[in-house]
Short mmCIF file of C-alpha atoms and ligand atoms in Angstrom, two decimals:
data_model
loop_
_atom_site.label_atom_id
_atom_site.label_comp_id
_atom_site.label_asym_id
_atom_site.label_seq_id
_atom_site.Cartn_x
_atom_site.Cartn_y
_atom_site.Cartn_z
CA MET A 1057 -2.31 19.49 -10.05
CA GLN A 1058 -2.26 21.03 -6.58
CA GLU A 1059 -2.17 24.79 -7.07
CA SER A 1060 0.90 25.27 -4.82
CA ILE A 1061 2.53 23.56 -1.88
CA PRO A 1062 2.20 25.63 1.33
CA ASP A 1063 5.51 27.27 2.38
CA ALA A 1064 5.15 25.93 5.93
CA LEU A 1065 5.01 22.38 4.53
CA ILE A 1066 8.00 22.97 2.27
CA ASP A 1067 10.03 24.21 5.27
CA ALA A 1068 8.91 21.32 7.44
CA LEU A 1069 9.95 18.74 4.86
CA ARG A 1070 13.26 20.50 4.13
CA THR A 1071 14.19 20.52 7.85
CA ALA A 1072 12.70 17.13 8.76
CA ARG A 1073 15.03 14.46 10.07
CA LYS A 1074 12.43 11.72 10.09
CA VAL A 1075 9.59 11.37 7.57
CA ALA A 1076 7.02 8.56 7.63
CA VAL A 1077 4.60 7.85 4.79
CA LEU A 1078 1.51 5.63 4.84
CA THR A 1079 0.20 4.59 1.40
CA GLY A 1080 -3.06 2.97 0.39
CA ALA A 1081 -4.50 1.63 -2.84
CA GLY A 1082 -4.85 5.19 -4.24
CA VAL A 1083 -1.12 5.44 -4.80
CA SER A 1084 -1.36 2.51 -7.26
CA ALA A 1085 -4.56 3.72 -8.92
CA GLU A 1086 -2.61 5.58 -11.65
CA SER A 1087 -0.77 2.30 -12.35
CA GLY A 1088 -4.11 0.81 -13.27
CA VAL A 1089 -4.49 -1.28 -10.15
CA PRO A 1090 -8.11 -1.10 -8.90
CA THR A 1091 -8.54 0.36 -5.40
CA PHE A 1092 -10.63 -1.52 -2.89
CA ARG A 1093 -13.68 0.58 -2.34
CA GLU A 1094 -14.15 1.76 -5.90
CA ALA A 1095 -16.12 -0.49 -8.21
CA GLN A 1096 -14.18 -3.65 -8.97
CA THR A 1097 -13.29 -3.82 -12.66
CA GLY A 1098 -13.30 -6.75 -15.02
CA LEU A 1099 -14.18 -10.35 -14.27
CA TRP A 1100 -14.78 -9.95 -10.56
CA ALA A 1101 -17.26 -7.09 -10.69
CA GLN A 1102 -19.85 -9.29 -9.02
CA TYR A 1103 -17.70 -10.12 -6.02
CA ASP A 1104 -17.15 -8.04 -2.88
CA PRO A 1105 -13.47 -8.11 -1.87
CA GLN A 1106 -14.58 -8.41 1.74
CA GLU A 1107 -16.28 -11.68 0.72
CA LEU A 1108 -13.06 -12.99 -0.85
CA ALA A 1109 -10.29 -11.73 1.36
CA THR A 1110 -11.28 -13.71 4.44
CA PRO A 1111 -10.20 -17.04 6.02
CA SER A 1112 -13.80 -18.28 5.94
CA ALA A 1113 -14.06 -17.52 2.21
CA PHE A 1114 -10.88 -19.54 1.67
CA ARG A 1115 -12.17 -22.43 3.76
CA ARG A 1116 -15.53 -22.26 1.89
CA ASN A 1117 -14.11 -21.91 -1.63
CA PRO A 1118 -10.30 -22.10 -1.79
CA ARG A 1119 -10.34 -22.28 -5.60
CA LEU A 1120 -12.29 -19.06 -5.99
CA VAL A 1121 -10.08 -17.16 -3.58
CA TRP A 1122 -6.91 -18.51 -5.15
CA GLU A 1123 -8.16 -17.59 -8.63
CA TRP A 1124 -9.15 -14.07 -7.52
CA TYR A 1125 -5.62 -13.50 -6.19
CA ALA A 1126 -4.09 -15.05 -9.33
CA TRP A 1127 -6.11 -12.52 -11.36
CA ARG A 1128 -4.87 -9.66 -9.12
CA ARG A 1129 -1.29 -10.97 -9.24
CA ASP A 1130 -1.35 -10.90 -13.04
CA LEU A 1131 -2.73 -7.37 -12.92
CA VAL A 1132 -0.04 -6.02 -10.58
CA THR A 1133 2.71 -7.90 -12.46
CA GLN A 1134 1.70 -6.10 -15.67
CA ALA A 1135 1.30 -2.79 -13.88
CA GLN A 1136 4.19 -0.31 -13.77
CA PRO A 1137 5.13 1.93 -10.88
CA ASN A 1138 3.78 5.41 -11.51
CA PRO A 1139 5.44 8.85 -10.79
CA GLY A 1140 3.91 8.76 -7.30
CA HIS A 1141 5.75 5.50 -6.44
CA LEU A 1142 8.95 6.93 -8.03
CA ALA A 1143 8.70 10.21 -6.12
CA LEU A 1144 8.47 8.29 -2.82
CA ALA A 1145 11.51 6.21 -3.76
CA LEU A 1146 13.40 9.43 -4.47
CA MET A 1147 12.14 11.09 -1.24
CA GLU A 1148 13.69 8.13 0.66
CA GLN A 1149 17.11 9.25 -0.70
CA LEU A 1150 16.59 12.88 0.25
CA VAL A 1151 15.46 12.50 3.90
CA PRO A 1152 17.86 11.44 6.65
CA GLU A 1153 15.43 8.87 8.09
CA PHE A 1154 12.53 7.73 5.93
CA THR A 1155 9.93 5.01 6.48
CA LEU A 1156 7.43 3.93 3.83
CA ILE A 1157 4.52 2.01 5.38
CA THR A 1158 2.12 0.53 2.90
CA GLN A 1159 -1.23 -1.17 3.09
CA ASN A 1160 -0.82 -2.25 -0.53
CA VAL A 1161 0.08 -5.83 -1.43
CA ASP A 1162 1.10 -5.06 -5.04
CA GLY A 1163 4.88 -4.74 -4.55
CA LEU A 1164 5.00 -1.59 -6.69
CA HIS A 1165 6.91 0.50 -4.11
CA ALA A 1166 9.81 -2.00 -4.22
CA ARG A 1167 9.70 -2.05 -8.01
CA ALA A 1168 9.89 1.77 -7.99
CA GLY A 1169 13.12 1.52 -6.02
CA SER A 1170 11.96 2.08 -2.42
CA GLN A 1171 14.47 0.27 -0.27
CA HIS A 1172 12.72 0.10 3.12
CA VAL A 1173 9.05 -0.74 2.73
CA VAL A 1174 6.96 -1.84 5.72
CA GLU A 1175 4.24 -4.10 4.26
CA LEU A 1176 1.38 -4.01 6.76
CA HIS A 1177 -0.90 -6.29 4.74
CA GLY A 1178 1.66 -8.62 3.11
CA ASN A 1179 2.49 -9.04 -0.51
CA ILE A 1180 0.40 -10.73 -3.20
CA LEU A 1181 3.52 -11.88 -5.04
CA ARG A 1182 4.46 -14.15 -2.08
CA THR A 1183 2.77 -17.52 -1.42
CA LYS A 1184 2.60 -19.33 1.89
CA CYS A 1185 1.32 -22.57 3.42
CA SER A 1186 -2.25 -22.09 4.75
CA ALA A 1187 -1.41 -24.36 7.71
CA ASP A 1188 1.82 -22.96 9.10
CA SER A 1189 2.38 -19.73 7.06
CA ARG A 1190 5.79 -20.95 5.88
CA LEU A 1191 6.67 -19.08 2.68
CA VAL A 1192 6.75 -21.35 -0.37
CA THR A 1193 8.54 -20.21 -3.47
CA ASP A 1194 7.87 -23.20 -5.73
CA TRP A 1195 5.84 -26.37 -5.80
CA PRO A 1196 5.49 -29.35 -8.21
CA PRO A 1197 3.31 -28.73 -11.30
CA THR A 1198 -0.28 -29.67 -10.58
CA ASP A 1199 -3.77 -29.18 -12.03
CA GLU A 1200 -5.13 -28.86 -8.50
CA VAL A 1201 -6.28 -25.32 -7.57
CA PRO A 1202 -5.08 -24.14 -5.11
CA PRO A 1203 -1.79 -26.08 -5.29
CA ARG A 1204 -0.67 -27.83 -2.13
CA CYS A 1205 2.23 -27.12 0.18
CA PRO A 1206 5.16 -29.41 -0.77
CA HIS A 1207 5.99 -29.77 2.92
CA CYS A 1208 2.68 -30.68 4.48
CA GLY A 1209 0.10 -31.03 1.72
CA SER A 1210 -2.13 -28.18 2.98
CA TYR A 1211 -3.45 -25.67 0.44
CA LEU A 1212 -1.18 -22.81 -0.50
CA ARG A 1213 -2.51 -19.25 -0.16
CA PRO A 1214 -1.30 -15.71 -0.93
CA ASP A 1215 0.91 -14.12 1.77
CA VAL A 1216 -1.56 -11.31 2.44
CA VAL A 1217 -3.53 -10.27 5.50
CA TRP A 1218 -7.23 -11.20 5.27
CA PHE A 1219 -10.05 -9.48 7.16
CA GLY A 1220 -10.09 -10.80 10.69
CA GLU A 1221 -6.43 -11.80 10.63
CA ASN A 1222 -3.64 -10.13 12.57
CA LEU A 1223 -1.12 -7.94 10.84
CA PRO A 1224 2.49 -9.09 10.84
CA TYR A 1225 3.65 -8.13 14.34
CA GLU A 1226 7.08 -6.80 13.34
CA ALA A 1227 5.68 -4.65 10.56
CA LEU A 1228 3.01 -3.12 12.77
CA ALA A 1229 5.40 -2.47 15.64
CA THR A 1230 7.83 -0.71 13.25
CA ALA A 1231 5.01 1.29 11.70
CA VAL A 1232 3.71 2.52 15.11
CA ALA A 1233 7.19 3.36 16.35
CA ASP A 1234 8.11 5.28 13.19
CA ALA A 1235 4.73 7.14 13.16
CA ARG A 1236 5.35 8.27 16.72
CA ALA A 1237 8.95 9.30 16.06
CA CYS A 1238 8.63 11.19 12.79
CA ASP A 1239 8.70 14.95 12.22
CA VAL A 1240 6.40 14.77 9.13
CA PHE A 1241 3.78 12.09 8.36
CA LEU A 1242 2.19 11.78 4.93
CA ALA A 1243 -1.00 9.73 4.39
CA VAL A 1244 -1.25 9.06 0.64
CA GLY A 1245 -4.12 7.39 -1.24
CA THR A 1246 -5.93 5.80 1.65
CA SER A 1247 -9.56 6.01 2.71
CA ALA A 1248 -8.28 5.97 6.30
CA ILE A 1249 -10.97 3.46 7.29
CA VAL A 1250 -9.22 0.16 7.93
CA GLN A 1251 -7.58 -0.31 11.32
CA PRO A 1252 -4.94 -0.42 12.61
CA ALA A 1253 -3.37 1.37 9.65
CA ALA A 1254 -5.88 4.23 9.89
CA SER A 1255 -4.63 5.02 13.41
CA LEU A 1256 -1.05 5.64 12.29
CA PRO A 1257 -1.60 9.24 11.12
CA LEU A 1258 -3.32 10.01 14.43
CA GLU A 1259 -0.44 8.45 16.35
CA ALA A 1260 1.90 10.79 14.45
CA LEU A 1261 -0.34 13.78 15.08
CA GLN A 1262 -0.54 13.07 18.83
CA ALA A 1263 3.26 12.73 18.94
CA GLY A 1264 3.60 16.18 17.46
CA ALA A 1265 4.35 15.44 13.84
CA ILE A 1266 3.21 17.64 11.03
CA THR A 1267 0.59 15.57 9.20
CA VAL A 1268 -0.33 15.73 5.53
CA GLU A 1269 -3.03 13.94 3.46
CA ILE A 1270 -2.73 13.48 -0.32
CA ASN A 1271 -5.96 12.27 -1.88
CA PRO A 1272 -8.43 13.50 -4.55
CA GLN A 1273 -11.26 12.94 -2.02
CA THR A 1274 -11.75 13.93 1.59
CA THR A 1275 -11.56 11.12 4.13
CA PRO A 1276 -12.24 10.80 7.89
CA LEU A 1277 -8.59 11.88 8.30
CA SER A 1278 -8.94 15.14 6.34
CA ARG A 1279 -10.21 17.27 9.23
CA HIS A 1280 -7.42 16.16 11.54
CA VAL A 1281 -4.30 16.79 9.43
CA ALA A 1282 -2.36 20.01 9.14
CA PHE A 1283 -2.21 20.00 5.37
CA VAL A 1284 -4.61 18.48 2.78
CA LEU A 1285 -3.16 18.32 -0.78
CA THR A 1286 -6.13 17.50 -2.97
CA GLY A 1287 -5.38 15.54 -6.14
CA PRO A 1288 -3.86 12.40 -7.52
CA ALA A 1289 -0.71 11.07 -5.89
CA GLY A 1290 0.97 10.58 -9.27
CA GLU A 1291 0.90 14.32 -9.77
CA ILE A 1292 1.16 15.73 -6.25
CA LEU A 1293 4.06 13.59 -4.98
CA PRO A 1294 6.45 14.54 -7.89
CA GLN A 1295 5.36 18.16 -7.48
CA LEU A 1296 6.02 17.98 -3.74
CA VAL A 1297 9.50 16.46 -4.16
CA GLN A 1298 10.39 18.92 -6.92
CA THR A 1299 9.24 21.88 -4.87
CA VAL A 1300 10.94 20.88 -1.63
CA TRP A 1301 14.14 19.53 -3.20
CA PRO A 1302 14.50 21.49 -6.50
CA GLU A 1303 17.89 19.91 -7.13
CA ALA A 1304 16.41 16.37 -7.10
CA PRO A 1305 15.96 14.63 -10.49
CA VAL A 1306 12.20 13.96 -10.13
CA SER A 1307 10.82 11.76 -12.86
CA GLY A 1308 7.17 12.29 -13.63
CA ALA A 1309 7.27 15.91 -12.53
CA ALA A 1310 9.23 17.21 -15.56
CA GLU A 1311 6.31 16.47 -17.89
CA ILE A 1312 4.07 18.47 -15.60
CA PHE A 1313 6.35 21.51 -15.65
CA THR A 1314 7.37 21.49 -19.33
P1 OAD B 395 -9.43 2.21 -0.51
O1 OAD B 395 -9.93 1.66 -1.81
O2 OAD B 395 -10.27 2.06 0.73
O3 OAD B 395 -9.19 3.78 -0.68
C1 OAD B 395 -8.47 4.26 -1.80
C2 OAD B 395 -8.24 5.77 -1.55
O4 OAD B 395 -7.43 6.23 -2.60
C3 OAD B 395 -9.55 6.55 -1.59
O5 OAD B 395 -9.53 7.47 -0.48
C4 OAD B 395 -9.44 7.31 -2.92
O6 OAD B 395 -10.07 8.61 -2.81
C5 OAD B 395 -7.95 7.43 -3.04
N1 OAD B 395 -7.49 7.60 -4.44
C6 OAD B 395 -8.06 7.16 -5.58
N2 OAD B 395 -7.29 7.49 -6.65
C7 OAD B 395 -6.20 8.15 -6.13
C8 OAD B 395 -5.03 8.72 -6.67
N3 OAD B 395 -4.83 8.74 -8.01
N4 OAD B 395 -4.13 9.33 -5.85
C9 OAD B 395 -4.33 9.37 -4.51
N5 OAD B 395 -5.42 8.78 -3.90
C10 OAD B 395 -6.34 8.21 -4.72
O7 OAD B 395 -7.96 1.60 -0.27
P2 OAD B 395 -7.15 1.60 1.08
O8 OAD B 395 -7.36 2.84 1.87
O9 OAD B 395 -5.78 1.29 0.73
O10 OAD B 395 -6.86 -4.29 3.37
O11 OAD B 395 -7.80 0.35 1.82
C11 OAD B 395 -7.16 -0.08 2.99
C12 OAD B 395 -7.28 -1.57 3.07
O12 OAD B 395 -8.67 -1.95 2.93
C13 OAD B 395 -6.58 -2.34 2.05
O13 OAD B 395 -5.21 -2.46 2.32
C14 OAD B 395 -7.24 -3.68 2.14
C15 OAD B 395 -8.69 -3.22 2.20
O14 OAD B 395 -9.43 -4.10 2.91
C16 OAD B 395 -6.72 -5.64 3.35
O15 OAD B 395 -6.87 -6.31 2.33
C17 OAD B 395 -6.39 -6.24 4.67
#
């Protein structure tokens, strides 16, 4: 657990009108969802995500890509939001204007109760037509893998951003605007490598926000931010919320303090 939260950060969060948070795979690590750049666990250990999460991989081997995402979808469906997700959902209630921007596609922030989540990289629980990106919620039973779009017959694919694809315009525009307008920006559980998400903390910094990184490791962002809270998000976020807003009923922090 982080030894203590700096007083200056406590004051900044208490007086902040606008807080923006960027999360990465690290915030779901304590829910048992593998991060990207740590060794892949289980059946897919021999695959490199960057070889699977691409349009060319899907063109080359649609069945393999579909099955990899089906495996990940099962994983996230069985996973539970952890105290880090819950603390962010609570923080949203405690701050006048709060934006949660996530690179994650696991849907765990929404399941934790976060109301306003900006999904930069899509959501693995949604399926779309590979030809026109129309969302498809159900399709006739079939043994074909991937299944086909009931409207045009093209293969279906997960509604996630693949390497080389553009991010959803609306989501990115909202994320950039909120990063530039916030008083405090938290970067949680991200290696701060993949663009354009990795630029958001720097946008906030340049616009004068107080920037914070929460991560057990250092990243390329660490030397730029005002505060580095070293440790797992599932411990630090509840501790942060409990310290800044003592009256808030933080779940996940109580166990730490009892
Ligand atoms: P990465 O796997 O690159 O980084 C995960 C980060 O989480 C690392 O910095 C870890 O140190 C940190 N971490 C691990 N456990 C943690 C914990 N318990 N609490 C807090 N942090 C922890 O994942 P991302 O940065 O999210 O994009 O990767 C960004 C994007 O790269 C992903 O969204 C995905 C991938 O390509 C697409 O699929 C388009």
